PDB file of N, CA and C in Angstrom:
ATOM      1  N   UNK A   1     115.902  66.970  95.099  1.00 36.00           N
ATOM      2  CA  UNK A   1     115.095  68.160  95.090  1.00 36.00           C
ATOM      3  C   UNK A   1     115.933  69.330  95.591  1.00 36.00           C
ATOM      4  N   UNK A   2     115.855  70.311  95.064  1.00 41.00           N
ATOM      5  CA  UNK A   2     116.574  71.904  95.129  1.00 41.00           C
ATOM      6  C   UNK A   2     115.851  72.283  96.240  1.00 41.00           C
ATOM      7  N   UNK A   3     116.519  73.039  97.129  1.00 44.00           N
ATOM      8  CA  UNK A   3     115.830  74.037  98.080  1.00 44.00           C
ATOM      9  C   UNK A   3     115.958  74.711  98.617  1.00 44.00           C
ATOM     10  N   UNK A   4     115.665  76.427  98.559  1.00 44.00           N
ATOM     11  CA  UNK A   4     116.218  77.390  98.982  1.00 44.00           C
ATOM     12  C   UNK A   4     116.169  77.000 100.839  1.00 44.00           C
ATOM     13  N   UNK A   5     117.472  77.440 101.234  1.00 46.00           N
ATOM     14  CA  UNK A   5     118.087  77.103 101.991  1.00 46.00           C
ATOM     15  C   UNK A   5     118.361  78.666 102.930  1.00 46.00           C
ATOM     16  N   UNK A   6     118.367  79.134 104.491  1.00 44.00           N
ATOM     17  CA  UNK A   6     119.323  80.097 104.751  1.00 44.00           C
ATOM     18  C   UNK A   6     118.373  80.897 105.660  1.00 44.00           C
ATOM     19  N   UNK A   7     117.309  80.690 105.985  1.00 47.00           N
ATOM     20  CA  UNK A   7     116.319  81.345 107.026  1.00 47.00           C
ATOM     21  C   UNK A   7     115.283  81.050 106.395  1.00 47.00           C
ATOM     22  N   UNK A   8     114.585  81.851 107.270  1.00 54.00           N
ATOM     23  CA  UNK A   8     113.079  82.056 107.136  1.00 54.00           C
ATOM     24  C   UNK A   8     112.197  83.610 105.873  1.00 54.00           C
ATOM     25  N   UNK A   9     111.261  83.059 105.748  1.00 56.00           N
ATOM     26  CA  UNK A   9     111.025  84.177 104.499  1.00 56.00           C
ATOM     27  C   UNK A   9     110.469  84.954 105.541  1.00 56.00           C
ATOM     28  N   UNK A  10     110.035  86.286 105.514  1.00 61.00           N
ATOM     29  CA  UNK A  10     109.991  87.232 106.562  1.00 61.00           C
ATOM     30  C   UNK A  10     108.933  88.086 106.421  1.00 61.00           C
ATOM     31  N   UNK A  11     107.867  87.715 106.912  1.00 74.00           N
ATOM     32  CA  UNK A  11     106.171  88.283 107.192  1.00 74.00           C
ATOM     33  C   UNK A  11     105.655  88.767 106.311  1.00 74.00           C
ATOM     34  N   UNK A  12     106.527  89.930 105.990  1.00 87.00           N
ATOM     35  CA  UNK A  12     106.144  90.876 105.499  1.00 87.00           C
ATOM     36  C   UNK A  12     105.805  90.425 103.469  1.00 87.00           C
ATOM     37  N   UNK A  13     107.025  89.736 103.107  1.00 90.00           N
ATOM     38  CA  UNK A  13     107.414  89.027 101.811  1.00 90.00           C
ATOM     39  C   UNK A  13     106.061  87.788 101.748  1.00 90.00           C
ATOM     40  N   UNK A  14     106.270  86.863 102.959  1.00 91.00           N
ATOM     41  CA  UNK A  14     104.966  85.925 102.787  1.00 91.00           C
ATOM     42  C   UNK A  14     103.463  86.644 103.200  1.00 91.00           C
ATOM     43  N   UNK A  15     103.372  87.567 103.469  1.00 93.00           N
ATOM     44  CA  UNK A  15     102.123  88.235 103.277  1.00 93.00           C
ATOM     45  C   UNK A  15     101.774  88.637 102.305  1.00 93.00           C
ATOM     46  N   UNK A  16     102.554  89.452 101.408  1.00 94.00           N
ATOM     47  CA  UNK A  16     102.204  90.398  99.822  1.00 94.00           C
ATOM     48  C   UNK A  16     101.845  89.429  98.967  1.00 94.00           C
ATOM     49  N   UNK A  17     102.970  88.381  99.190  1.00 95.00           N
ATOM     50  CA  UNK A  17     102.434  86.542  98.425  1.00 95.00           C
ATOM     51  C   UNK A  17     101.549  86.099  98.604  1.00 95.00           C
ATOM     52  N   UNK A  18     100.557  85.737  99.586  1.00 93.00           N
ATOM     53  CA  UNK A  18      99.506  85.219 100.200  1.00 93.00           C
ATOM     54  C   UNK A  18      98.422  86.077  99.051  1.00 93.00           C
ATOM     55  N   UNK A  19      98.435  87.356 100.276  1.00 94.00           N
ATOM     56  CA  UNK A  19      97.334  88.518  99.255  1.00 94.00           C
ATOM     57  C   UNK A  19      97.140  88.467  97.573  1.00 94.00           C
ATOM     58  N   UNK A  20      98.236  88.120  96.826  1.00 94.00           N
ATOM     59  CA  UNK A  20      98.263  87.959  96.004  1.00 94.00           C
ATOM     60  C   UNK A  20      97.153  86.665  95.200  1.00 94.00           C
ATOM     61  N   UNK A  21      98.101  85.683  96.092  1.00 94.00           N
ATOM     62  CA  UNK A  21      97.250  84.418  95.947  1.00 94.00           C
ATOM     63  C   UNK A  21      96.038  84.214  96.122  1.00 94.00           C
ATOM     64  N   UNK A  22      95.636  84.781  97.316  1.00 92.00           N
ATOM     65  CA  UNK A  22      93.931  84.625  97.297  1.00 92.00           C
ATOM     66  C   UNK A  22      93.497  85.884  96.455  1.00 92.00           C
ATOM     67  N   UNK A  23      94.129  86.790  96.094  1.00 92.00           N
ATOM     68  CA  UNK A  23      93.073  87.719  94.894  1.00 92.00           C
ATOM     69  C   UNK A  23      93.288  86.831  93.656  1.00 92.00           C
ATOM     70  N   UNK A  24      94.466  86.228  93.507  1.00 90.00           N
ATOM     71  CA  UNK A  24      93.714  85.372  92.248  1.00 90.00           C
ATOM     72  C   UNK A  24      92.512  84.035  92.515  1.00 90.00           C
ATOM     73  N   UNK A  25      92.374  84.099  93.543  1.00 91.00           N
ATOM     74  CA  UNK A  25      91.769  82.695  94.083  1.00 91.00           C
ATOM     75  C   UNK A  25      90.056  83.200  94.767  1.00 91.00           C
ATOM     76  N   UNK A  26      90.223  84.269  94.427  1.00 87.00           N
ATOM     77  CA  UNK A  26      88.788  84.791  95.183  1.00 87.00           C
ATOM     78  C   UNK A  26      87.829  84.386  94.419  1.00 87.00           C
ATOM     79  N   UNK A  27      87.355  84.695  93.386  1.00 85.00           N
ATOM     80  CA  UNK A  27      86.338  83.786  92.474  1.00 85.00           C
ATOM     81  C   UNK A  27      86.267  82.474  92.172  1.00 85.00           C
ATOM     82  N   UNK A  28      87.138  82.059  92.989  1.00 83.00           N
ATOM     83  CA  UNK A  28      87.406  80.350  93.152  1.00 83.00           C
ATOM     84  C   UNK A  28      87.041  79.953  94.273  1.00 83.00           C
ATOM     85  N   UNK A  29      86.373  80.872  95.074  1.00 82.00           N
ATOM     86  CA  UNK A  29      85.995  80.511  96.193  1.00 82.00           C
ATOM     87  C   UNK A  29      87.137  79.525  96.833  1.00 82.00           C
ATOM     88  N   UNK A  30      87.969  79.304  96.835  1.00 85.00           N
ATOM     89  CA  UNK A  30      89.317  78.562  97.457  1.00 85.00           C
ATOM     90  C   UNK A  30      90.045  79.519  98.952  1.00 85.00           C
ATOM     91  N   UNK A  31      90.129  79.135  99.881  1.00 85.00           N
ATOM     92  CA  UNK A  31      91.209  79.674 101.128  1.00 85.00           C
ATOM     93  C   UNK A  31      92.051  78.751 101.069  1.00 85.00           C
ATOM     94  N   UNK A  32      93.281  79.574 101.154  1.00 91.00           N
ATOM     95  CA  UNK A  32      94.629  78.961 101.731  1.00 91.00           C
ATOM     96  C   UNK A  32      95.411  78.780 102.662  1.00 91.00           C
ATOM     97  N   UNK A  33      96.334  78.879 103.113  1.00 90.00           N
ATOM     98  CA  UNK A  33      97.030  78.856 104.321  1.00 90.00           C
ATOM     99  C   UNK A  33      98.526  78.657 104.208  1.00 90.00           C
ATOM    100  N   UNK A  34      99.475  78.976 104.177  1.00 88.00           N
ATOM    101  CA  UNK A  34     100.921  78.512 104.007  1.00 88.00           C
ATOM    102  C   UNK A  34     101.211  77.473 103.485  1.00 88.00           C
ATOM    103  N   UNK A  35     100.659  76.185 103.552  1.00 92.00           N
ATOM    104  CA  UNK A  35     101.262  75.050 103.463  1.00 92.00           C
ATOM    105  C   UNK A  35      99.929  74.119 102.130  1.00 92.00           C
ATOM    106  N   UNK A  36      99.525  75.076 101.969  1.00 95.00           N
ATOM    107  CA  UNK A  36      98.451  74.694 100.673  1.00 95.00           C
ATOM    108  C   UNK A  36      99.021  74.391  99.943  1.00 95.00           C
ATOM    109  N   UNK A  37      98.451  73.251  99.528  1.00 95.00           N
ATOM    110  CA  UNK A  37      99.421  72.991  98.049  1.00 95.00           C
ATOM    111  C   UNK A  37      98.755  73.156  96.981  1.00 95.00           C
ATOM    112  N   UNK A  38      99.280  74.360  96.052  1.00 95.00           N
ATOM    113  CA  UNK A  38      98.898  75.405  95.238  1.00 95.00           C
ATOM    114  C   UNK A  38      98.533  74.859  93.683  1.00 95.00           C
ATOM    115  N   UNK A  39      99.844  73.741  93.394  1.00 94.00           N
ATOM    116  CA  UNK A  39      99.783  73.645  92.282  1.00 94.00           C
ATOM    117  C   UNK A  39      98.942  71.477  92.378  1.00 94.00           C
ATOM    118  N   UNK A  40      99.761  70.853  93.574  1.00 93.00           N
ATOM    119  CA  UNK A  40      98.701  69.830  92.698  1.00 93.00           C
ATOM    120  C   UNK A  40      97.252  69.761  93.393  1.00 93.00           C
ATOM    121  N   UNK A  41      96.823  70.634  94.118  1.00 93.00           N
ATOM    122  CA  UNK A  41      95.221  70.505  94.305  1.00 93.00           C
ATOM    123  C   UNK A  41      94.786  71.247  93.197  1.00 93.00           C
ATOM    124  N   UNK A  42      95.462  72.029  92.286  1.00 93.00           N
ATOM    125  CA  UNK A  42      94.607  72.329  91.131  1.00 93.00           C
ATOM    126  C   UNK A  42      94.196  74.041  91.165  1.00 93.00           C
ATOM    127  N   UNK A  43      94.738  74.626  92.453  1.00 94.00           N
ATOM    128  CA  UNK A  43      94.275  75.791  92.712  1.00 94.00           C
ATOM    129  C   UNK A  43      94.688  77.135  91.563  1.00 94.00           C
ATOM    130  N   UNK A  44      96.382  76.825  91.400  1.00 94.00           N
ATOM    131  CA  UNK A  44      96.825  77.872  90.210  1.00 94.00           C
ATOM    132  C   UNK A  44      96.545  76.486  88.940  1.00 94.00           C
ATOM    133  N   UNK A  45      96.660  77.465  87.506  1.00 93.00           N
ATOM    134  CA  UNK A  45      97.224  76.839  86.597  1.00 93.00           C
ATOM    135  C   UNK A  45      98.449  77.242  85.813  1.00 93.00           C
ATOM    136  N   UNK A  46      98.824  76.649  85.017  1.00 93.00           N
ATOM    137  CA  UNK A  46      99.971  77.276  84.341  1.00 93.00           C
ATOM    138  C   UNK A  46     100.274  79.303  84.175  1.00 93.00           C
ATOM    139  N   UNK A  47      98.568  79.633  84.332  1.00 94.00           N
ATOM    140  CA  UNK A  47      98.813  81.250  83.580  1.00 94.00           C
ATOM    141  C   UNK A  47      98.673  81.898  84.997  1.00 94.00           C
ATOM    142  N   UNK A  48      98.216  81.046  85.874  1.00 95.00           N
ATOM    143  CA  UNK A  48      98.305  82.081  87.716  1.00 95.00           C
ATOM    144  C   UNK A  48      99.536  81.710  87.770  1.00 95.00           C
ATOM    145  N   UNK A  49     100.758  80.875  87.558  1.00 95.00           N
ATOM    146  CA  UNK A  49     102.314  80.454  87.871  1.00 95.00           C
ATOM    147  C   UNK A  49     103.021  81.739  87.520  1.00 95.00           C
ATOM    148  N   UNK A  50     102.285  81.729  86.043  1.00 95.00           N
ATOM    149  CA  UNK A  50     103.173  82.718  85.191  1.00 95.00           C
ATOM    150  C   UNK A  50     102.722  84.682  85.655  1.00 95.00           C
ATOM    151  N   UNK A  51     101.581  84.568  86.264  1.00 95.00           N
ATOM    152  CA  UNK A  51     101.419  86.186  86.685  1.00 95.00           C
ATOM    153  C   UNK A  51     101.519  85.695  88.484  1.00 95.00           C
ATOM    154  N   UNK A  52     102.021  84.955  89.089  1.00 96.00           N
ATOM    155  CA  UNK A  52     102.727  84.932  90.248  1.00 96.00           C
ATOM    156  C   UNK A  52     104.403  85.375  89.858  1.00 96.00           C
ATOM    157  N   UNK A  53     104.812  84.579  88.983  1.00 96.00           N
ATOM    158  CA  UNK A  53     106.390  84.979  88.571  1.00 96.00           C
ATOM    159  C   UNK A  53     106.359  86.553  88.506  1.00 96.00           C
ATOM    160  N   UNK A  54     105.965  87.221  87.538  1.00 97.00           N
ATOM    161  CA  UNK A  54     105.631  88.262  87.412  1.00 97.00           C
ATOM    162  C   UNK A  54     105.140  89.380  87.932  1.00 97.00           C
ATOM    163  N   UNK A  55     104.466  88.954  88.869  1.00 97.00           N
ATOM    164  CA  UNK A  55     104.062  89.850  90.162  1.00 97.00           C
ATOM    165  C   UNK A  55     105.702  90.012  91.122  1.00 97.00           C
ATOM    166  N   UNK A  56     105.938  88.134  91.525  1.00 96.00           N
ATOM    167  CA  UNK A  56     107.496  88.991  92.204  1.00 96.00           C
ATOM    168  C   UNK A  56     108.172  89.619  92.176  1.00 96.00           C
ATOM    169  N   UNK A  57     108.504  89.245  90.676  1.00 96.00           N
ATOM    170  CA  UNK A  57     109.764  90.111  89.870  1.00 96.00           C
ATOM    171  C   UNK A  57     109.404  91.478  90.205  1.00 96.00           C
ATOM    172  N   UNK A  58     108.418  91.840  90.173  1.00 96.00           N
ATOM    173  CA  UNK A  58     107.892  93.146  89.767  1.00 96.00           C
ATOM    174  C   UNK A  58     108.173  93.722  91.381  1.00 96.00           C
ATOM    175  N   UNK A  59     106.941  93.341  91.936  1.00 95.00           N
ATOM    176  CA  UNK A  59     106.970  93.627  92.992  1.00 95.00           C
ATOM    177  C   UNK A  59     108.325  93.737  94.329  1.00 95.00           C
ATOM    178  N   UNK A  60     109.158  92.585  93.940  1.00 94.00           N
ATOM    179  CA  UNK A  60     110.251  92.884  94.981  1.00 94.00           C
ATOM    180  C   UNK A  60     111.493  92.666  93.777  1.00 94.00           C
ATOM    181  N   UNK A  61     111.589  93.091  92.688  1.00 93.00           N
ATOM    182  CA  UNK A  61     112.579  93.882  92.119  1.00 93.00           C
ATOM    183  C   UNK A  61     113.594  92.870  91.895  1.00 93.00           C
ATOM    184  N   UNK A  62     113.242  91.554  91.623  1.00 94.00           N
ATOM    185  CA  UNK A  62     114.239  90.470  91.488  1.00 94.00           C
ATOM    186  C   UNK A  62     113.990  89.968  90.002  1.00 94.00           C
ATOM    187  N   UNK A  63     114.922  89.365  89.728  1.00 94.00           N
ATOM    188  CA  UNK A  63     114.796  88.597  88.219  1.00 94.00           C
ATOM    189  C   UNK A  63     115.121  86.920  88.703  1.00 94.00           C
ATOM    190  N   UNK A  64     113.368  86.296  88.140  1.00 94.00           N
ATOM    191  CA  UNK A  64     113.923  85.018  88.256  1.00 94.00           C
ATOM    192  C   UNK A  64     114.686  84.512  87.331  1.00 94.00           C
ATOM    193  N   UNK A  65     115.420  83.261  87.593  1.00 92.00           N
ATOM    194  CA  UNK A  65     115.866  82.734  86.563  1.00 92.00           C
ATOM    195  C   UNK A  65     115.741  81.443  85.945  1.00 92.00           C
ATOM    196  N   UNK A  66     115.877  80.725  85.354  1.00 93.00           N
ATOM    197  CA  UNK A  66     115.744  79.356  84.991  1.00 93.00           C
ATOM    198  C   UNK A  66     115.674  78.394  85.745  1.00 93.00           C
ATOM    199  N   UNK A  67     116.655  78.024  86.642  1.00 91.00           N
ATOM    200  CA  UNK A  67     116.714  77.353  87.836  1.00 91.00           C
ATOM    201  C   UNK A  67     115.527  77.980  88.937  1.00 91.00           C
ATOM    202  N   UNK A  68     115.244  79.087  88.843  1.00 92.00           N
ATOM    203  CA  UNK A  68     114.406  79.253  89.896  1.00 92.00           C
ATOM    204  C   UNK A  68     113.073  78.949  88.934  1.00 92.00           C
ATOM    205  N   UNK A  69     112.852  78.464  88.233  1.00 93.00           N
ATOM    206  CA  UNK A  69     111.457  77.983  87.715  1.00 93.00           C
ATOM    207  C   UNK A  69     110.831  76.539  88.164  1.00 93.00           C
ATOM    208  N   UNK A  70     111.555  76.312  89.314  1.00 92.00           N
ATOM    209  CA  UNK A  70     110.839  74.873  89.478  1.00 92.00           C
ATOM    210  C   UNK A  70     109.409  74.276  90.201  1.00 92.00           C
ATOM    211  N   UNK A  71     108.531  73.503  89.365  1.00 91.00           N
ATOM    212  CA  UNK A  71     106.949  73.881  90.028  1.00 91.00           C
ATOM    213  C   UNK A  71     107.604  74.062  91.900  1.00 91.00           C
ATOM    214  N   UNK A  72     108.298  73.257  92.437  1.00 93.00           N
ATOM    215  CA  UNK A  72     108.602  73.276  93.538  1.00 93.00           C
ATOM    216  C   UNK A  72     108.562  74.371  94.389  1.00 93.00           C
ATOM    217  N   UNK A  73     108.734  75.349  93.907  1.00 94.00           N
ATOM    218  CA  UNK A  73     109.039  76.906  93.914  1.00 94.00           C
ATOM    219  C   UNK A  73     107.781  77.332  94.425  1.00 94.00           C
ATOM    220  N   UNK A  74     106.615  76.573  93.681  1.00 95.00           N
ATOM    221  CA  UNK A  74     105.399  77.708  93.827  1.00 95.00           C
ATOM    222  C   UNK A  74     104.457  76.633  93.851  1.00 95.00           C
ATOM    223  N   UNK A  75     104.507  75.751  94.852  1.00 95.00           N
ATOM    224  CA  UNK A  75     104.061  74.372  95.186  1.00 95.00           C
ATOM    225  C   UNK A  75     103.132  75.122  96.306  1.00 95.00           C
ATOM    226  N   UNK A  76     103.800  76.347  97.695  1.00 96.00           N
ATOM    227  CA  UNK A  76     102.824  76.611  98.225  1.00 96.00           C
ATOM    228  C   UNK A  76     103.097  78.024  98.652  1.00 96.00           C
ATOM    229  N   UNK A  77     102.197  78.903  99.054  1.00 95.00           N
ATOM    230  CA  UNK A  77     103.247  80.099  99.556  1.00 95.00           C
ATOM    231  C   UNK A  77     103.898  80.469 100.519  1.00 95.00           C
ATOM    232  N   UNK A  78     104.344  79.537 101.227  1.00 94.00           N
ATOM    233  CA  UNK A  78     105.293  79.494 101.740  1.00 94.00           C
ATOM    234  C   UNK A  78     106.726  79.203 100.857  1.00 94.00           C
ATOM    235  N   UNK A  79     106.661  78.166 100.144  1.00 95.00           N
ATOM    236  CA  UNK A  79     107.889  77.961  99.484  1.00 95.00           C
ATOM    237  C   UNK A  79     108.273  79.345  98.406  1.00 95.00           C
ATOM    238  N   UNK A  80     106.990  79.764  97.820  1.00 96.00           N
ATOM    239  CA  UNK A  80     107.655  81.293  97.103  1.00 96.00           C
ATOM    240  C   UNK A  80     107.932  81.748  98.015  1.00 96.00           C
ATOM    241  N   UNK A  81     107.504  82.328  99.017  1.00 94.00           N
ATOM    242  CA  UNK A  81     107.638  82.912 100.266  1.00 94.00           C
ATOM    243  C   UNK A  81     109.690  82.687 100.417  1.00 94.00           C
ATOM    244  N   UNK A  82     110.088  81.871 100.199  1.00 94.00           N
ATOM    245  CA  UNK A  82     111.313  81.057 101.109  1.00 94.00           C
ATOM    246  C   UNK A  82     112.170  81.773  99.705  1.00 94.00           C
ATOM    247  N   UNK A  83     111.470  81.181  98.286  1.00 94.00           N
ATOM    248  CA  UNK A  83     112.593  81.236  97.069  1.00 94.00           C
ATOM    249  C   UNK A  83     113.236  83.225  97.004  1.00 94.00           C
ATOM    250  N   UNK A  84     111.314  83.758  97.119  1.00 94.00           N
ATOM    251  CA  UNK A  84     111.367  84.915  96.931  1.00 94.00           C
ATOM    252  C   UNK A  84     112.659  85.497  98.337  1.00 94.00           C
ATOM    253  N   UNK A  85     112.975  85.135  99.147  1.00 92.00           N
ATOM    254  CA  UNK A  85     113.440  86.101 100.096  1.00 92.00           C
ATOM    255  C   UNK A  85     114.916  85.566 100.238  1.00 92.00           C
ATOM    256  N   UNK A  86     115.012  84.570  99.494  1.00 91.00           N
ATOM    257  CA  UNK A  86     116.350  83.748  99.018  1.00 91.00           C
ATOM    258  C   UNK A  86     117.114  85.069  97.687  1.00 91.00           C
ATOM    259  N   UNK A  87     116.260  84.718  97.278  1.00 91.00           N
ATOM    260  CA  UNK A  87     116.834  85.891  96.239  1.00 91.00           C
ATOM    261  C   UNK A  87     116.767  87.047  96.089  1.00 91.00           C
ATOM    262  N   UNK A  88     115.785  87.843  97.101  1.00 88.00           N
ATOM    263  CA  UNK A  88     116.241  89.109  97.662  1.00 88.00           C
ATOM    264  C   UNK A  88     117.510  89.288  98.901  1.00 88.00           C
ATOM    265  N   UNK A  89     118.175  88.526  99.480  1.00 83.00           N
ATOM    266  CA  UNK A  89     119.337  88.234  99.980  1.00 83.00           C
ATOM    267  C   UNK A  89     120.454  87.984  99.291  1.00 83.00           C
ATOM    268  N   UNK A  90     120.486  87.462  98.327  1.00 79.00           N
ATOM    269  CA  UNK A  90     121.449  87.294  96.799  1.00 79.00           C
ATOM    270  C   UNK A  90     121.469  88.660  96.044  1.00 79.00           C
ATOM    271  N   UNK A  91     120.428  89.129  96.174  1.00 69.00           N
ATOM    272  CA  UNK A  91     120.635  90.252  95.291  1.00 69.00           C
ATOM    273  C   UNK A  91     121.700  91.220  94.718  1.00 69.00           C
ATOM    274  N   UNK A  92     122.422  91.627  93.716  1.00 61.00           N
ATOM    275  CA  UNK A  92     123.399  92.505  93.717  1.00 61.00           C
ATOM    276  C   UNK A  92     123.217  93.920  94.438  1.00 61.00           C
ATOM    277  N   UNK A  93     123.718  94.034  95.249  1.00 56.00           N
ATOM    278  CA  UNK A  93     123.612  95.766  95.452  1.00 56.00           C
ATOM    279  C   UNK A  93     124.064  96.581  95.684  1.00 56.00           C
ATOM    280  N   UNK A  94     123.333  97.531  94.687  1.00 52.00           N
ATOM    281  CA  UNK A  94     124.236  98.561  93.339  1.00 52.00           C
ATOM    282  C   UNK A  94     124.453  99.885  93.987  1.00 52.00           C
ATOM    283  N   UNK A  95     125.356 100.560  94.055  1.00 43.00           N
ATOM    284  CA  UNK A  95     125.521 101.670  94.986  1.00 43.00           C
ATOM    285  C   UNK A  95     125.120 103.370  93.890  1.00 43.00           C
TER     286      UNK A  95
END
């Protein structure tokens, strides 16, 4: 198993994630907590994965990539939490 590796994801990054998550999860009457597991209790499906990807990108200005598509990734939000702030630390930056 792959795993972003190198600190901690940082409040601010696993908060915007969270918020996210429970506005898609509000008519699901579902609460979460960090360590929820997102994808096999059934909470996202394939099309909340795909407008979570999409929200990051967007939102903190990263491009995922192939390798970063693994359900593992977005298993809970904490682990986006970890991938997302992995790859805002990688980031190129452009002067």
């Amino acid at each position: 198993m792959k795993t972003y590796k190198g600190g901690k994801a940082g409040s601010g990054t696993y908060q915007q994630i969270i918020n996210h998550i429970q506005g898609v999860l509000k008519d699901r009457q579902a609460t979460i907590d960090r360590h929820t597991s997102l994808i096999a209790k059934g909470l996202l499906d394939s099309l909340d994965i795909l407008a979570l990807i999409e929200f990051v990108e967007n939102k903190f200005r990263i491009k995922l990539g192939n390798d970063d598509l693994n359900p593992e990734y977005f298993e809970t939000a904490s682990s986006v939490a970890l991938m997302v702030s992995s790859k805002i630390r990688t980031k190129p930056q452009w002067s």
